[in-house]
Coordinates of N, CA and C and ligand atoms in Angstrom, one line a residue:
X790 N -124.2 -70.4 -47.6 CA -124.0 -71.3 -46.5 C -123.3 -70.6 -45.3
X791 N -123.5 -70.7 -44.0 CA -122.8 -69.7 -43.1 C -121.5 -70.8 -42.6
X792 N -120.8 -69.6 -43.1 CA -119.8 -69.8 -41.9 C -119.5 -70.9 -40.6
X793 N -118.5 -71.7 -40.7 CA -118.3 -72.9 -39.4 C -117.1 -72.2 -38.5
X794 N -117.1 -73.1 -37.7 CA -116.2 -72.3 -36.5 C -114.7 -73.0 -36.9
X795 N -113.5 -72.5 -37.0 CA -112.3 -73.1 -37.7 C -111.2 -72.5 -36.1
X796 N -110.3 -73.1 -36.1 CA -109.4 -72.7 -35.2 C -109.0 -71.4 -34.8
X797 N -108.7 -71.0 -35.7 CA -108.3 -69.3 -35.8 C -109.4 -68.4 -35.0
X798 N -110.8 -69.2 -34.9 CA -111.6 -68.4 -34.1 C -111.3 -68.6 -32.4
X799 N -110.4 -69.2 -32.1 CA -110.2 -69.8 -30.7 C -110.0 -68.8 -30.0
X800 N -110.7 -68.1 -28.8 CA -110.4 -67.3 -27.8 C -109.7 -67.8 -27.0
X801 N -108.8 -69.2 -26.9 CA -107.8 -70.0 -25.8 C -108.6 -70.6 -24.4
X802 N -109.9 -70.2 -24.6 CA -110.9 -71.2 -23.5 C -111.6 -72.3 -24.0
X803 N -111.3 -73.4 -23.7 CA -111.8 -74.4 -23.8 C -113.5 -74.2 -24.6
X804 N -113.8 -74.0 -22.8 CA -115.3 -74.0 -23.0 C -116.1 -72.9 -23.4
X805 N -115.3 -71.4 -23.5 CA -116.0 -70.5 -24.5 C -115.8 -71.0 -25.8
X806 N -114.9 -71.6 -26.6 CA -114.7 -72.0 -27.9 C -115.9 -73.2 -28.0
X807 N -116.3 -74.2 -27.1 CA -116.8 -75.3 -27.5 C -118.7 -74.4 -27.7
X808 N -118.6 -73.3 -26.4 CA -120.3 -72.9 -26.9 C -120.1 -72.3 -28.5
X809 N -119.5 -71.2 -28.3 CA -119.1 -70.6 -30.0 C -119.2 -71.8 -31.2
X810 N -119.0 -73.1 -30.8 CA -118.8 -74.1 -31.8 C -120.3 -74.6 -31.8
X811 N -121.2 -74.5 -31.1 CA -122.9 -74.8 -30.8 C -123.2 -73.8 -31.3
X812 N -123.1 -72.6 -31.0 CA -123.8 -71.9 -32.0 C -123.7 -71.5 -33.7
X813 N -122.2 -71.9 -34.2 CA -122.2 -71.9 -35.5 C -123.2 -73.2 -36.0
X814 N -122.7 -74.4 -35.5 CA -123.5 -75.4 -35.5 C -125.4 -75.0 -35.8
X815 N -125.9 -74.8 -35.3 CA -126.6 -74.2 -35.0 C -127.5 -73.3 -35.8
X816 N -126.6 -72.4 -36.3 CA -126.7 -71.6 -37.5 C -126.9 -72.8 -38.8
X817 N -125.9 -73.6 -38.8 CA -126.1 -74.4 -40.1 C -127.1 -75.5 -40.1
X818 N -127.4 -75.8 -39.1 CA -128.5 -76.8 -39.0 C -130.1 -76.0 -39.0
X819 N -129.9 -74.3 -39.0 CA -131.3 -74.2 -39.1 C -131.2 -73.6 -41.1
X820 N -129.7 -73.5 -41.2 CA -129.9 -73.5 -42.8 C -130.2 -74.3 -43.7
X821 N -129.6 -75.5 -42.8 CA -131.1 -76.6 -43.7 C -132.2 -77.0 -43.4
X822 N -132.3 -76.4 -42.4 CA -133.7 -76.5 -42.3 C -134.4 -76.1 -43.6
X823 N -134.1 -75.1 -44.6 CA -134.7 -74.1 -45.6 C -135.2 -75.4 -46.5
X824 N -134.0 -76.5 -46.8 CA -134.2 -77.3 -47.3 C -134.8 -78.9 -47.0
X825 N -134.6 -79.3 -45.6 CA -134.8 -80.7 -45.2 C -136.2 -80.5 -44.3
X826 N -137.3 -81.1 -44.7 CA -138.5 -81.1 -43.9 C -138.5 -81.5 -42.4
X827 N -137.2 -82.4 -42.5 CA -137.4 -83.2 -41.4 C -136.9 -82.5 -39.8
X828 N -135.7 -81.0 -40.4 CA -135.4 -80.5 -39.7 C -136.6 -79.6 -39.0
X829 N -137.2 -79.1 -37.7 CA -137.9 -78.4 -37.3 C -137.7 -76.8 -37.5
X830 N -137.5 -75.9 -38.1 CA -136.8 -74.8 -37.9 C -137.3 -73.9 -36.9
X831 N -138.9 -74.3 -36.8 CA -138.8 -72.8 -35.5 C -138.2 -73.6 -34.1
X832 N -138.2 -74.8 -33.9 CA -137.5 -75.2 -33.1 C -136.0 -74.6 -32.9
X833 N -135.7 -74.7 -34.4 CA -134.0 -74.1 -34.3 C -133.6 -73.2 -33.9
X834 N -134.7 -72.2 -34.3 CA -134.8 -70.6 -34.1 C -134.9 -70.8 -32.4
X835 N -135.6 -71.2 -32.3 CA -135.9 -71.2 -30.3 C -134.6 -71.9 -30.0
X836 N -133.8 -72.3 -30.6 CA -132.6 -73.3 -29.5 C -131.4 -71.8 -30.0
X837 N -131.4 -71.3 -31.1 CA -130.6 -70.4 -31.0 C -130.5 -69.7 -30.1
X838 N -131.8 -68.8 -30.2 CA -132.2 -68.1 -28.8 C -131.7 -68.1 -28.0
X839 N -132.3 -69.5 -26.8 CA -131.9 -69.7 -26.1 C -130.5 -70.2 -25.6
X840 N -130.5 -70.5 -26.9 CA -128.4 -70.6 -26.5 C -127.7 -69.7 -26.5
X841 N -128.2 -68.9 -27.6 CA -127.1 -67.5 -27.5 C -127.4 -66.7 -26.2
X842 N -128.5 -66.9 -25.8 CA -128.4 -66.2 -24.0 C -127.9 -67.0 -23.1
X843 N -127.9 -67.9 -23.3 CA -126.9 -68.7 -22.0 C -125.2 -68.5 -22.2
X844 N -125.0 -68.7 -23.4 CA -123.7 -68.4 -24.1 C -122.7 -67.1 -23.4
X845 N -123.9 -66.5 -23.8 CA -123.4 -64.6 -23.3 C -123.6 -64.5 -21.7
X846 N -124.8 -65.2 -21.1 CA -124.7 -65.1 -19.8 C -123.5 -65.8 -19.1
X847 N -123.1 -67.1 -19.4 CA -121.7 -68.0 -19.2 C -120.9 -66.9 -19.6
X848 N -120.4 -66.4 -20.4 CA -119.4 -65.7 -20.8 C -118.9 -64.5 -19.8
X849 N -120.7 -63.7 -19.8 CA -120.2 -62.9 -18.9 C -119.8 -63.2 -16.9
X850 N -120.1 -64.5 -17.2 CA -119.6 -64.2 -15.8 C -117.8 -65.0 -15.2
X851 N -117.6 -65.5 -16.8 CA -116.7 -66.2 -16.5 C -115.8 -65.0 -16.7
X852 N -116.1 -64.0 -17.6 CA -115.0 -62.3 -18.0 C -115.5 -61.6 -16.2
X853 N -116.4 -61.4 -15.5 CA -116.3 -61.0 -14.0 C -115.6 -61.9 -13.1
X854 N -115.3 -62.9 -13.3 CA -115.0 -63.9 -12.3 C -113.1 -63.9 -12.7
X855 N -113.0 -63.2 -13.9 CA -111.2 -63.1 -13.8 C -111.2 -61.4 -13.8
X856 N -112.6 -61.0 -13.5 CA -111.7 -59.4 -13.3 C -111.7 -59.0 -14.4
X857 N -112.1 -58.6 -15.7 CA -112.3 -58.3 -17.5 C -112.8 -57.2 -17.1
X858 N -111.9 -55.9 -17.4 CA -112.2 -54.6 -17.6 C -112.8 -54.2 -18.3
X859 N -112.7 -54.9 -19.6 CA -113.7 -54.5 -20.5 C -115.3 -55.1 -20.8
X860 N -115.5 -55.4 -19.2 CA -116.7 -56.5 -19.1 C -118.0 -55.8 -19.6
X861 N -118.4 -54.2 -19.4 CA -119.1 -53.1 -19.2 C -119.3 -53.0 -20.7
X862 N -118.7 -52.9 -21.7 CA -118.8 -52.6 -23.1 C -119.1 -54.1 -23.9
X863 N -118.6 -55.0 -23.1 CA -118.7 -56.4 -23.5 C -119.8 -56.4 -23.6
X864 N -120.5 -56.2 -22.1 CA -122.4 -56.7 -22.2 C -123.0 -55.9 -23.3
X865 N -122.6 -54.6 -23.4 CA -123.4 -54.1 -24.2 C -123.4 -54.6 -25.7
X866 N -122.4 -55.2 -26.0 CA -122.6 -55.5 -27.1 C -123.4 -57.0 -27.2
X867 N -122.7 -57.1 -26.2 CA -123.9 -58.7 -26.1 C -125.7 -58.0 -25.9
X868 N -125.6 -57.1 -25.5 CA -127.4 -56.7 -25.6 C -127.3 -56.1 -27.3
X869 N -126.9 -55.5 -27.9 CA -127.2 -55.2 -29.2 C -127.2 -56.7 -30.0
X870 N -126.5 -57.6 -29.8 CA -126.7 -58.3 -30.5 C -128.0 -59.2 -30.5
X871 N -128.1 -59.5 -29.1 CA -129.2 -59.9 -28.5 C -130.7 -59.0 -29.3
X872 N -130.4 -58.2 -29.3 CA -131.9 -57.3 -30.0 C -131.2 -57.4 -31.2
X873 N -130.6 -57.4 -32.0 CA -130.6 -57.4 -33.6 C -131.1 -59.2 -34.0
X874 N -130.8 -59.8 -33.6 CA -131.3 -61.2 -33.4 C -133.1 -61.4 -33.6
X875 N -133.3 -60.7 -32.3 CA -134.9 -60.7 -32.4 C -135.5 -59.5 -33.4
X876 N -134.9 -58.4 -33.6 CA -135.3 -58.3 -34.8 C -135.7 -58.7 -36.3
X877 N -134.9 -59.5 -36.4 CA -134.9 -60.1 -37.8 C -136.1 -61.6 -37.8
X878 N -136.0 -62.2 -36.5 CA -137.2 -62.9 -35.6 C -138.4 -62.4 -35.7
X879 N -138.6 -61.3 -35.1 CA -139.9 -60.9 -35.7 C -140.5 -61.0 -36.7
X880 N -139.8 -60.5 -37.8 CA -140.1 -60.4 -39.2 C -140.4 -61.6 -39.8
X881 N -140.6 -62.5 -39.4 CA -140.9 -64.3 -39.5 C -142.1 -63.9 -40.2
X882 N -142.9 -63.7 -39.3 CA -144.2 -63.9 -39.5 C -144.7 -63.3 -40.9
X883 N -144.0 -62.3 -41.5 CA -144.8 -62.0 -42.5 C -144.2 -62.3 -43.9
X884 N -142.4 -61.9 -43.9 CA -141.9 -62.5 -45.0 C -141.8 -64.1 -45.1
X885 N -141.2 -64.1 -46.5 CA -140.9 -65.4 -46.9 C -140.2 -66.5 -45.9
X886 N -140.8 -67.6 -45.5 CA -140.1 -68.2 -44.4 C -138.4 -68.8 -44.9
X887 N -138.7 -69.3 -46.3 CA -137.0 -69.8 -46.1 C -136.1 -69.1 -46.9
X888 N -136.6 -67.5 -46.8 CA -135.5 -66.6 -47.3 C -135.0 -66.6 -45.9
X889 N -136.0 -66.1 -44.8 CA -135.8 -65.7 -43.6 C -134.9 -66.5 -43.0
X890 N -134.9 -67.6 -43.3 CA -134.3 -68.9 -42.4 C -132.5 -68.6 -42.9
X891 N -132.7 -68.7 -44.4 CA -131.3 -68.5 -44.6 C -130.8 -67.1 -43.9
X892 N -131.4 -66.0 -44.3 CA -131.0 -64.6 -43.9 C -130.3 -64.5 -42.5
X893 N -131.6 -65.8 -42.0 CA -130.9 -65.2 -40.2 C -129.9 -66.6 -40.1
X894 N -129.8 -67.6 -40.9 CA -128.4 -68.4 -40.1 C -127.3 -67.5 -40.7
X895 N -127.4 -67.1 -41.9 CA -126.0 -66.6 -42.6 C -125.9 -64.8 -40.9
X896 N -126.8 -64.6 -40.8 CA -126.7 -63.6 -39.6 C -126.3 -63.8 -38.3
X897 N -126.3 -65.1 -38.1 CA -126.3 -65.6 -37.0 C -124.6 -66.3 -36.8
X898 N -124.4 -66.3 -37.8 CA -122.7 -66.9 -38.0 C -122.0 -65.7 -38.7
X899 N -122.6 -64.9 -38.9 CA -121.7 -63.5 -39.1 C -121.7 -62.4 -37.9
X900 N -122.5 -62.4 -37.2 CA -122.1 -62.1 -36.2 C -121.6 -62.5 -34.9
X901 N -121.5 -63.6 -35.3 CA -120.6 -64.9 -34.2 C -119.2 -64.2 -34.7
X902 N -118.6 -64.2 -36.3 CA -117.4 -64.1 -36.6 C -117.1 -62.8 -35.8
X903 N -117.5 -61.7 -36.5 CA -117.3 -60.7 -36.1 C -116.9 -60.6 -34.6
X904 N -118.1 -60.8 -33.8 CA -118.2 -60.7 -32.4 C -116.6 -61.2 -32.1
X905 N -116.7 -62.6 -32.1 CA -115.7 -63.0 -31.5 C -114.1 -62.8 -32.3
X906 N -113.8 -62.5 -33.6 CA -112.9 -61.9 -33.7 C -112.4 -60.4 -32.8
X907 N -113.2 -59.7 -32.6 CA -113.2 -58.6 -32.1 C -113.0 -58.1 -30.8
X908 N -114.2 -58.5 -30.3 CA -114.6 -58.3 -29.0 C -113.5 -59.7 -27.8
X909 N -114.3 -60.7 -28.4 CA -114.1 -61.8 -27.7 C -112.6 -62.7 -27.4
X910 N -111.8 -61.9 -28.8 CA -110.0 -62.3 -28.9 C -109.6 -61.4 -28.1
X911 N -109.9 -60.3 -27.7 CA -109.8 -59.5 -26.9 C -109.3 -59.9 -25.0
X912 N -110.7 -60.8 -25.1 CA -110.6 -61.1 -23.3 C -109.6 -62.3 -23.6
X913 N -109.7 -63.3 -24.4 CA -108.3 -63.9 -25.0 C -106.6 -63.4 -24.6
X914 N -106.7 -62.5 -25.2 CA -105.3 -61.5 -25.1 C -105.7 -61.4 -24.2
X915 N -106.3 -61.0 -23.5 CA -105.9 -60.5 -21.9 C -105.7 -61.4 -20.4
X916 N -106.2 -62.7 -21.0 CA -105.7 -64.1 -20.0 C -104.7 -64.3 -20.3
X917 N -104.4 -64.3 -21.4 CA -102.9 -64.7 -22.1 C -101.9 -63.7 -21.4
X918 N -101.9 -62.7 -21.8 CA -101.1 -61.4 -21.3 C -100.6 -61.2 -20.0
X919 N -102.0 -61.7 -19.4 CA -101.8 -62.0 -17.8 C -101.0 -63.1 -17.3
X920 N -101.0 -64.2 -17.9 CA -100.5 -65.4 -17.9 C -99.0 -65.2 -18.2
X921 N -98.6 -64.4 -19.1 CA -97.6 -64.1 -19.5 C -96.8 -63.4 -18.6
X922 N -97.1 -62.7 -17.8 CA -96.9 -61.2 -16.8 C -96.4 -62.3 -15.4
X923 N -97.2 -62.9 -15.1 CA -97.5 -63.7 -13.3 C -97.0 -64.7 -13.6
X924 N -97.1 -65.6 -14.5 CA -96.2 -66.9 -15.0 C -95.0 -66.7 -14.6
X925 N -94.4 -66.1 -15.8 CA -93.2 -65.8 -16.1 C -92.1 -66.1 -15.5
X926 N -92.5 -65.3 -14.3 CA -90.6 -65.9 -13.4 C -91.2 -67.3 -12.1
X927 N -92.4 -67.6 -12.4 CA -92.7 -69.1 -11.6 C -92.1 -70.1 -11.5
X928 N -91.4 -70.5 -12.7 CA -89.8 -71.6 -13.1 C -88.6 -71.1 -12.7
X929 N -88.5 -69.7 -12.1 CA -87.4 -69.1 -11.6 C -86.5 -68.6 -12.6
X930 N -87.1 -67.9 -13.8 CA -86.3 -67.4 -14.7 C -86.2 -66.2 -14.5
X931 N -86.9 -65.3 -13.5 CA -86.4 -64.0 -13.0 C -86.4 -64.0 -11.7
X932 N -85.7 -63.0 -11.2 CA -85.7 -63.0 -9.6 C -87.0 -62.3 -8.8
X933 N -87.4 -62.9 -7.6 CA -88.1 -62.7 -7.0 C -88.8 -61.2 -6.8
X934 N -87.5 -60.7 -6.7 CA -87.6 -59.1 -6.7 C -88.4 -58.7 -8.0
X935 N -88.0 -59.4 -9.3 CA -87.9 -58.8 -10.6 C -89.6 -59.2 -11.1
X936 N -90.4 -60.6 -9.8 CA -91.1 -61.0 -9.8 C -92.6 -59.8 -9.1
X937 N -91.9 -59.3 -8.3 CA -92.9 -58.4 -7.3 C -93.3 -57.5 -8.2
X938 N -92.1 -56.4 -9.1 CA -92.4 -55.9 -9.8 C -92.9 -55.9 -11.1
X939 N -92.8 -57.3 -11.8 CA -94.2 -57.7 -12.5 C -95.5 -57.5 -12.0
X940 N -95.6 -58.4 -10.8 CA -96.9 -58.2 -10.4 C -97.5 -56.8 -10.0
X941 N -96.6 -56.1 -9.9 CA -97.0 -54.9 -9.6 C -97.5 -54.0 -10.6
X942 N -97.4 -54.0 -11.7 CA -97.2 -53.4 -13.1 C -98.5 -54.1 -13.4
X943 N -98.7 -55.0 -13.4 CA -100.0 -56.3 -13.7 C -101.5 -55.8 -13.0
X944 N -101.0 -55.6 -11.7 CA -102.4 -54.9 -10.6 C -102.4 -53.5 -11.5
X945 N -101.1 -52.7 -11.7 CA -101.7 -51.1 -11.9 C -102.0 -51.0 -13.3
X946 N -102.0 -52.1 -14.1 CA -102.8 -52.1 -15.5 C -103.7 -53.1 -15.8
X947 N -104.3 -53.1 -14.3 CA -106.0 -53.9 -13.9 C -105.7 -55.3 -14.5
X948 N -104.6 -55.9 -14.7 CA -104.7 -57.6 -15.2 C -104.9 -58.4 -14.4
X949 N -104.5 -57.9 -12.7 CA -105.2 -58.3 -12.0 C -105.8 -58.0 -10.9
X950 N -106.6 -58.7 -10.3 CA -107.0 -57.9 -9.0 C -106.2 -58.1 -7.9
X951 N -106.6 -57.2 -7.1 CA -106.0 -56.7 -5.9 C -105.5 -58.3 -4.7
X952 N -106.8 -59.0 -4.9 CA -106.5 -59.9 -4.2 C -105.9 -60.7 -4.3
X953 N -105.5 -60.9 -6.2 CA -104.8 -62.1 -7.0 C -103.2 -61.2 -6.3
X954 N -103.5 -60.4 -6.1 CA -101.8 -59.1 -6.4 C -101.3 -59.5 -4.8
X955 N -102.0 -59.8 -4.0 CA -101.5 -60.2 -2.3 C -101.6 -61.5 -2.2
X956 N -102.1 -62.5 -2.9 CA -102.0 -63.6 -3.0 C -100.4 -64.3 -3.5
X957 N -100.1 -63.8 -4.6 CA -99.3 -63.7 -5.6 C -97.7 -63.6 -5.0
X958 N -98.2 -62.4 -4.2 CA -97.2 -61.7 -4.0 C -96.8 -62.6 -2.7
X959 N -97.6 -62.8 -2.1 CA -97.3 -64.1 -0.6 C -96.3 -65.0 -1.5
X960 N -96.9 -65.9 -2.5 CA -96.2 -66.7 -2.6 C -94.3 -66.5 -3.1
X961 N -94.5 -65.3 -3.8 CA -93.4 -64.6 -4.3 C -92.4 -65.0 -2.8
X962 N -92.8 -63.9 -1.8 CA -92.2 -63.8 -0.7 C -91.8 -65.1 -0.1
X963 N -93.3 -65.9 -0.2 CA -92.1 -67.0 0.8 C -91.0 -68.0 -0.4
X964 N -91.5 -67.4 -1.3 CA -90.2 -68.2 -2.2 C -88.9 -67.7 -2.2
X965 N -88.3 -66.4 -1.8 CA -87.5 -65.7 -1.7 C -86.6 -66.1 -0.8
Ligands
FE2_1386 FE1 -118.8 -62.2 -26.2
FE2_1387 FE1 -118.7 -65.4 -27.1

């Protein structure tokens, strides 16, 4: 039986965790397919699909839109998975269909785990991190000065961009 999505898989976004929870979903609803007539399974197989490319396409633009340095290696893994996917798809047509069905949901929720333990806790830590860095003295637990130079440490280890870093830093200033 594959794998469900459990808390510990949480990358701290809302709405990346709620898609990751559609596609585990997803996985298990085409694994019974193997067993329940009533489920459609090449239907399932097409909603996987198409969800796990919207998934990765939402993902990636929400990791461009905070600035994710590691966006470049990210896609790529999102295209290998994306083709190891349809590989195993292809092969429909000639093997056994409800070996196939299980083969690819149990595939389909192990590379969810993987992925997102991995790759995807990654951009996780790095909102957090960030959050951590620029937050920090916003309540006034460090001094303004001690504030600049966070942010400055933050831009030159890319957590943020340039524009968040003069934005930032305005408000710094007129808090001062
Ligand atoms: Fe991802
Ligand atoms: Fe993801």
């Amino acid at each position: 039986m594959p794998r469900q999505w459990t808390a510990d898989l949480s990358v701290g976004n809302s709405e990346m965790d709620g898609q990751h929870r559609r596609l585990f979903d997803l996985a298990l609803l085409l694994w019974r397919s193997a067993e329940d007539p009533a489920i459609d399974s090449q239907a399932t197989i097409d909603a996987i699909i198409d969800y796990t490319y919207e998934h990765f396409a939402n993902e990636e633009r929400y990791l461009r839109s905070i600035g994710y340095p590691g966006l470049r290696d990210h896609q790529r893994n999102h295209g290998n998975i994306f083709v190891a996917l349809d590989n195993i798809i292809n092969r429909f047509a000639d093997d056994e269909r409800r070996v196939l069905v299980r083969e690819l949901s149990e595939f389909v929720s192990e590379w969810l785990v993987r992925h997102i333990l991995h790759e995807d806790m990654a951009y996780g830590r790095f909102v957090a991190e960030r959050r951590r860095r620029t937050d920090a003295g916003a309540a006034g637990e460090v001094s303004g000065l001690e504030r600049l130079r966070q942010l400055k440490s933050a831009l030159d280890e890319g957590l943020i961009t340039a524009e968040d870093y003069e934005r930032r830093k305005q408000d710094v200033l007129e808090r001062m």
